[in-house]
Amino acid sequence: EAEVAQSPRYKITEKSQAVAFWCDPISGHATLYWYRQILGQGPELLVQFQDESVVDDSQLPKDRFSAERLKGVDSTLKIQPAELGDSAMYLCASSSPGLVGGYTFGSGTRLTVV
Amino acid sequence: RKEVEQDPGPFNVPEGATVAFNCTYSNSASQSFFWYRQDCRKEPKLLMSVYSSGNEDGRFTAQLNRASQYISLLIRDSKLSDSATYLCVVIPTNQAGTALIFGKGTTLSVSS
């Protein structure tokens, strides 16, 4: 079964440091999403890409977060500088073209900021 | 008001019990509805879609009431393996690729 690959699985970083997460969606999935899930909450959308273009980044804290998907395939989410409140699970998902609801999530990156 | 609201939980039930989760959504134009299951420290996985006519998958039954903007999930004959967080999910449009909107989740703990 095709998977969405994410790395690293776990990351511990000190506040004010930079951190980056990587996601490789299922081949052929044009739409890619980054979600953040704080403990005890549901996932919340940070940014959505269609191919290499940003479709929605209205909830992305742009003063410290950036995301790119340069060739329309894999994607990187960066935080600089990290803050204690950024501790969360960062989930990447991709969806089948032309299909409503066909989403697959990666295993996520659990970030702890100390 | 949050777009998707769920029972806060947690629900602690014995094996064999029937348990029901409720969810309301605020956007009346929402088109698609799902229940996702999330195990501790894992990614969310699709449990089932929800239709106005209701749908059943084994011990799980999902219902949608568009007039009340209300979604439910019923689990019969609970198993220990049903222990997880159940997330109510809404898609606000019928355009392919629209992002999922998640509720906060309801935690279920089934004990022997």
mmCIF file of C-alpha atoms in Angstrom:
data_model
loop_
_atom_site.group_PDB
_atom_site.id
_atom_site.type_symbol
_atom_site.label_atom_id
_atom_site.label_comp_id
_atom_site.label_asym_id
_atom_site.label_seq_id
_atom_site.Cartn_x
_atom_site.Cartn_y
_atom_site.Cartn_z
ATOM 1 C CA GLU A 1 0.000 0.000 0.000
ATOM 2 C CA ALA A 2 1.348 3.431 -0.973
ATOM 3 C CA GLU A 3 2.429 5.609 1.923
ATOM 4 C CA VAL A 4 3.161 9.226 2.695
ATOM 5 C CA ALA A 5 6.726 9.365 3.993
ATOM 6 C CA GLN A 6 7.725 11.812 6.709
ATOM 7 C CA SER A 7 10.990 12.425 8.491
ATOM 8 C CA PRO A 8 12.202 12.658 11.115
ATOM 9 C CA ARG A 9 9.750 10.715 13.301
ATOM 10 C CA TYR A 10 10.880 12.562 16.408
ATOM 11 C CA LYS A 11 12.748 15.815 16.908
ATOM 12 C CA ILE A 12 13.864 17.561 20.062
ATOM 13 C CA THR A 13 15.165 21.071 19.654
ATOM 14 C CA GLU A 14 15.970 24.000 21.870
ATOM 15 C CA LYS A 15 13.860 27.109 21.627
ATOM 16 C CA SER A 16 15.183 29.726 19.199
ATOM 17 C CA GLN A 17 16.749 27.000 17.031
ATOM 18 C CA ALA A 18 15.677 26.202 13.494
ATOM 19 C CA VAL A 19 13.974 22.913 12.652
ATOM 20 C CA ALA A 20 12.783 21.368 9.399
ATOM 21 C CA PHE A 21 10.446 18.530 8.518
ATOM 22 C CA TRP A 22 10.219 16.641 5.254
ATOM 23 C CA CYS A 23 7.304 14.959 3.507
ATOM 24 C CA ASP A 24 7.106 12.819 0.371
ATOM 25 C CA PRO A 25 3.487 12.281 -0.719
ATOM 26 C CA ILE A 26 2.042 9.351 -2.589
ATOM 27 C CA SER A 27 3.160 9.400 -6.200
ATOM 28 C CA GLY A 28 0.646 11.221 -8.365
ATOM 29 C CA HIS A 29 -1.014 13.076 -5.510
ATOM 30 C CA ALA A 30 -0.986 16.714 -6.550
ATOM 31 C CA THR A 31 -2.405 18.072 -3.308
ATOM 32 C CA LEU A 32 -0.292 18.096 -0.160
ATOM 33 C CA TYR A 33 -1.251 19.312 3.295
ATOM 34 C CA TRP A 34 0.667 20.111 6.458
ATOM 35 C CA TYR A 35 -1.310 19.875 9.685
ATOM 36 C CA ARG A 36 -0.277 20.614 13.266
ATOM 37 C CA GLN A 37 -1.798 18.632 16.113
ATOM 38 C CA ILE A 38 -1.280 19.899 19.633
ATOM 39 C CA LEU A 39 -1.770 17.286 22.347
ATOM 40 C CA GLY A 40 -5.458 16.872 23.147
ATOM 41 C CA GLN A 41 -6.599 18.743 20.033
ATOM 42 C CA GLY A 42 -7.565 17.765 16.509
ATOM 43 C CA PRO A 43 -5.210 18.412 13.593
ATOM 44 C CA GLU A 44 -5.326 21.958 12.230
ATOM 45 C CA LEU A 45 -4.319 22.877 8.695
ATOM 46 C CA LEU A 46 -1.150 24.943 8.390
ATOM 47 C CA VAL A 47 -0.668 24.992 4.626
ATOM 48 C CA GLN A 48 -2.048 23.328 1.503
ATOM 49 C CA PHE A 49 -0.238 22.934 -1.818
ATOM 50 C CA GLN A 50 -1.596 22.146 -5.256
ATOM 51 C CA ASP A 51 1.460 20.978 -7.170
ATOM 52 C CA GLU A 52 4.090 23.601 -6.307
ATOM 53 C CA SER A 53 1.613 26.388 -5.550
ATOM 54 C CA VAL A 54 0.275 27.369 -2.144
ATOM 55 C CA VAL A 55 -3.520 27.102 -2.074
ATOM 56 C CA ASP A 56 -4.095 28.046 1.555
ATOM 57 C CA ASP A 57 -1.596 29.253 4.145
ATOM 58 C CA SER A 58 -3.970 31.444 6.117
ATOM 59 C CA GLN A 59 -3.242 29.577 9.366
ATOM 60 C CA LEU A 60 0.522 29.422 8.910
ATOM 61 C CA PRO A 61 2.382 31.702 11.375
ATOM 62 C CA LYS A 62 4.454 33.299 8.667
ATOM 63 C CA ASP A 63 6.759 35.176 11.001
ATOM 64 C CA ARG A 64 8.436 31.890 11.926
ATOM 65 C CA PHE A 65 7.032 29.150 9.682
ATOM 66 C CA SER A 66 7.742 28.569 6.014
ATOM 67 C CA ALA A 67 6.801 25.783 3.640
ATOM 68 C CA GLU A 68 7.855 24.908 0.150
ATOM 69 C CA ARG A 69 7.205 22.318 -2.492
ATOM 70 C CA LEU A 70 9.599 23.436 -5.169
ATOM 71 C CA LYS A 71 9.102 20.713 -7.776
ATOM 72 C CA GLY A 72 5.559 19.849 -6.847
ATOM 73 C CA VAL A 73 6.566 16.542 -5.276
ATOM 74 C CA ASP A 74 8.124 16.472 -1.807
ATOM 75 C CA SER A 75 7.763 19.305 0.665
ATOM 76 C CA THR A 76 9.636 20.891 3.558
ATOM 77 C CA LEU A 77 8.150 22.719 6.541
ATOM 78 C CA LYS A 78 10.527 24.925 8.510
ATOM 79 C CA ILE A 79 10.278 26.700 11.829
ATOM 80 C CA GLN A 80 12.748 29.417 12.733
ATOM 81 C CA PRO A 81 13.033 30.239 15.551
ATOM 82 C CA ALA A 82 11.223 27.453 17.376
ATOM 83 C CA GLU A 83 9.179 28.363 20.441
ATOM 84 C CA LEU A 84 7.986 26.202 23.325
ATOM 85 C CA GLY A 85 4.406 26.420 22.016
ATOM 86 C CA ASP A 86 5.446 24.767 18.755
ATOM 87 C CA SER A 87 5.704 21.399 20.491
ATOM 88 C CA ALA A 88 3.219 19.253 18.613
ATOM 89 C CA MET A 89 2.775 16.507 16.044
ATOM 90 C CA TYR A 90 3.271 17.746 12.486
ATOM 91 C CA LEU A 91 1.303 15.659 10.037
ATOM 92 C CA CYS A 92 1.631 15.601 6.277
ATOM 93 C CA ALA A 93 -1.161 14.284 4.068
ATOM 94 C CA SER A 94 -1.810 13.975 0.364
ATOM 95 C CA SER A 95 -4.973 13.411 -1.603
ATOM 96 C CA SER A 96 -5.933 11.707 -4.828
ATOM 97 C CA PRO A 97 -6.636 14.021 -7.737
ATOM 98 C CA GLY A 98 -10.319 14.427 -8.481
ATOM 99 C CA LEU A 99 -11.428 12.435 -5.444
ATOM 100 C CA VAL A 100 -13.205 14.019 -2.492
ATOM 101 C CA GLY A 101 -12.068 12.391 0.734
ATOM 102 C CA GLY A 102 -9.177 10.318 -0.605
ATOM 103 C CA TYR A 103 -6.622 11.465 1.952
ATOM 104 C CA THR A 104 -3.610 9.579 3.280
ATOM 105 C CA PHE A 105 -1.622 10.759 6.271
ATOM 106 C CA GLY A 106 2.031 10.182 7.003
ATOM 107 C CA SER A 107 3.180 8.931 10.404
ATOM 108 C CA GLY A 108 3.969 12.465 11.507
ATOM 109 C CA THR A 109 6.909 14.210 13.135
ATOM 110 C CA ARG A 110 6.639 14.695 16.871
ATOM 111 C CA LEU A 111 8.420 17.919 17.803
ATOM 112 C CA THR A 112 9.443 18.784 21.333
ATOM 113 C CA VAL A 113 10.865 22.242 21.964
ATOM 114 C CA VAL A 114 12.821 22.572 25.202
ATOM 115 C CA ARG B 1 -17.568 28.978 17.548
ATOM 116 C CA LYS B 2 -15.398 26.104 16.337
ATOM 117 C CA GLU B 3 -16.303 24.706 12.926
ATOM 118 C CA VAL B 4 -16.544 21.160 14.255
ATOM 119 C CA GLU B 5 -17.431 20.417 17.871
ATOM 120 C CA GLN B 6 -17.417 17.051 19.584
ATOM 121 C CA ASP B 7 -18.327 15.585 22.943
ATOM 122 C CA PRO B 8 -15.343 16.295 25.170
ATOM 123 C CA GLY B 9 -15.052 12.779 26.598
ATOM 124 C CA PRO B 10 -13.274 10.759 27.755
ATOM 125 C CA PHE B 11 -15.637 7.838 27.556
ATOM 126 C CA ASN B 12 -14.727 4.916 29.795
ATOM 127 C CA VAL B 13 -16.823 1.824 29.067
ATOM 128 C CA PRO B 14 -16.609 -1.913 29.771
ATOM 129 C CA GLU B 15 -16.179 -4.461 27.015
ATOM 130 C CA GLY B 16 -19.446 -5.226 25.302
ATOM 131 C CA ALA B 17 -20.974 -1.809 25.948
ATOM 132 C CA THR B 18 -22.600 0.365 23.321
ATOM 133 C CA VAL B 19 -21.230 3.888 23.100
ATOM 134 C CA ALA B 20 -22.278 6.880 20.997
ATOM 135 C CA PHE B 21 -20.316 9.950 19.988
ATOM 136 C CA ASN B 22 -21.834 13.156 18.736
ATOM 137 C CA CYS B 23 -20.518 15.960 16.614
ATOM 138 C CA THR B 24 -21.932 19.234 15.299
ATOM 139 C CA TYR B 25 -20.629 21.403 12.475
ATOM 140 C CA SER B 26 -21.219 25.083 11.888
ATOM 141 C CA ASN B 27 -20.977 25.429 8.098
ATOM 142 C CA SER B 28 -24.311 24.430 6.603
ATOM 143 C CA ALA B 29 -22.694 24.226 3.161
ATOM 144 C CA SER B 30 -20.427 21.374 4.267
ATOM 145 C CA GLN B 31 -20.527 18.520 1.825
ATOM 146 C CA SER B 32 -18.633 15.508 3.090
ATOM 147 C CA PHE B 33 -18.332 13.962 6.497
ATOM 148 C CA PHE B 34 -16.114 11.309 8.026
ATOM 149 C CA TRP B 35 -15.078 9.659 11.235
ATOM 150 C CA TYR B 36 -11.354 9.110 11.676
ATOM 151 C CA ARG B 37 -9.701 6.972 14.313
ATOM 152 C CA GLN B 38 -6.406 7.967 15.908
ATOM 153 C CA ASP B 39 -4.397 5.666 18.138
ATOM 154 C CA CYS B 40 -2.049 7.154 20.709
ATOM 155 C CA ARG B 41 0.906 8.883 19.014
ATOM 156 C CA LYS B 42 -0.178 7.670 15.567
ATOM 157 C CA GLU B 43 -1.612 9.384 12.525
ATOM 158 C CA PRO B 44 -5.384 9.651 11.950
ATOM 159 C CA LYS B 45 -6.881 6.905 9.809
ATOM 160 C CA LEU B 46 -10.210 6.888 8.054
ATOM 161 C CA LEU B 47 -12.790 4.840 9.950
ATOM 162 C CA MET B 48 -15.809 5.509 7.786
ATOM 163 C CA SER B 49 -17.614 8.051 5.673
ATOM 164 C CA VAL B 50 -20.951 9.423 6.846
ATOM 165 C CA TYR B 51 -24.022 9.698 4.620
ATOM 166 C CA SER B 52 -27.489 11.143 5.138
ATOM 167 C CA SER B 53 -28.956 7.687 4.680
ATOM 168 C CA GLY B 54 -26.740 6.369 7.449
ATOM 169 C CA ASN B 55 -24.147 3.680 6.984
ATOM 170 C CA GLU B 56 -22.990 0.674 8.898
ATOM 171 C CA ASP B 57 -19.701 -1.179 8.959
ATOM 172 C CA GLY B 58 -19.833 -4.156 11.267
ATOM 173 C CA ARG B 59 -20.219 -2.857 14.805
ATOM 174 C CA PHE B 60 -19.966 0.785 13.705
ATOM 175 C CA THR B 61 -22.891 2.917 12.540
ATOM 176 C CA ALA B 62 -22.614 6.512 11.384
ATOM 177 C CA GLN B 63 -25.476 8.934 10.884
ATOM 178 C CA LEU B 64 -25.753 12.429 9.422
ATOM 179 C CA ASN B 65 -28.570 14.891 10.070
ATOM 180 C CA ARG B 66 -28.080 17.804 7.694
ATOM 181 C CA ALA B 67 -31.012 19.785 9.087
ATOM 182 C CA SER B 68 -29.496 19.758 12.577
ATOM 183 C CA GLN B 69 -25.882 19.779 11.307
ATOM 184 C CA TYR B 70 -25.236 16.788 13.495
ATOM 185 C CA ILE B 71 -23.125 13.667 12.996
ATOM 186 C CA SER B 72 -23.024 10.590 15.187
ATOM 187 C CA LEU B 73 -21.023 7.409 15.567
ATOM 188 C CA LEU B 74 -22.373 4.367 17.376
ATOM 189 C CA ILE B 75 -20.124 1.517 18.433
ATOM 190 C CA ARG B 76 -21.821 -1.679 19.518
ATOM 191 C CA ASP B 77 -20.258 -4.520 21.510
ATOM 192 C CA SER B 78 -17.133 -2.496 22.329
ATOM 193 C CA LYS B 79 -13.784 -4.285 22.185
ATOM 194 C CA LEU B 80 -10.567 -3.463 23.990
ATOM 195 C CA SER B 81 -9.099 -2.682 20.571
ATOM 196 C CA ASP B 82 -11.649 0.091 20.055
ATOM 197 C CA SER B 83 -9.764 2.223 22.601
ATOM 198 C CA ALA B 84 -8.620 5.276 20.643
ATOM 199 C CA THR B 85 -9.536 8.866 19.873
ATOM 200 C CA TYR B 86 -12.350 9.339 17.381
ATOM 201 C CA LEU B 87 -12.188 12.461 15.262
ATOM 202 C CA CYS B 88 -15.194 13.987 13.527
ATOM 203 C CA VAL B 89 -14.145 15.416 10.170
ATOM 204 C CA VAL B 90 -15.899 17.723 7.725
ATOM 205 C CA ILE B 91 -15.074 18.922 4.211
ATOM 206 C CA PRO B 92 -16.723 22.304 3.628
ATOM 207 C CA THR B 93 -17.010 22.073 -0.170
ATOM 208 C CA ASN B 94 -17.467 19.470 -2.896
ATOM 209 C CA GLN B 95 -14.233 20.443 -4.610
ATOM 210 C CA ALA B 96 -11.687 17.677 -4.786
ATOM 211 C CA GLY B 97 -8.641 18.436 -2.686
ATOM 212 C CA THR B 98 -10.382 20.646 -0.130
ATOM 213 C CA ALA B 99 -8.665 20.335 3.241
ATOM 214 C CA LEU B 100 -10.216 18.324 6.054
ATOM 215 C CA ILE B 101 -11.515 20.162 9.105
ATOM 216 C CA PHE B 102 -11.170 18.137 12.290
ATOM 217 C CA GLY B 103 -12.984 18.223 15.574
ATOM 218 C CA LYS B 104 -11.048 18.047 18.801
ATOM 219 C CA GLY B 105 -11.623 14.321 19.112
ATOM 220 C CA THR B 106 -13.307 12.130 21.692
ATOM 221 C CA THR B 107 -11.265 9.598 23.599
ATOM 222 C CA LEU B 108 -12.685 6.144 24.193
ATOM 223 C CA SER B 109 -11.234 3.739 26.722
ATOM 224 C CA VAL B 110 -12.666 0.218 26.778
ATOM 225 C CA SER B 111 -11.788 -1.873 29.811
ATOM 226 C CA SER B 112 -12.120 -5.578 30.579
#
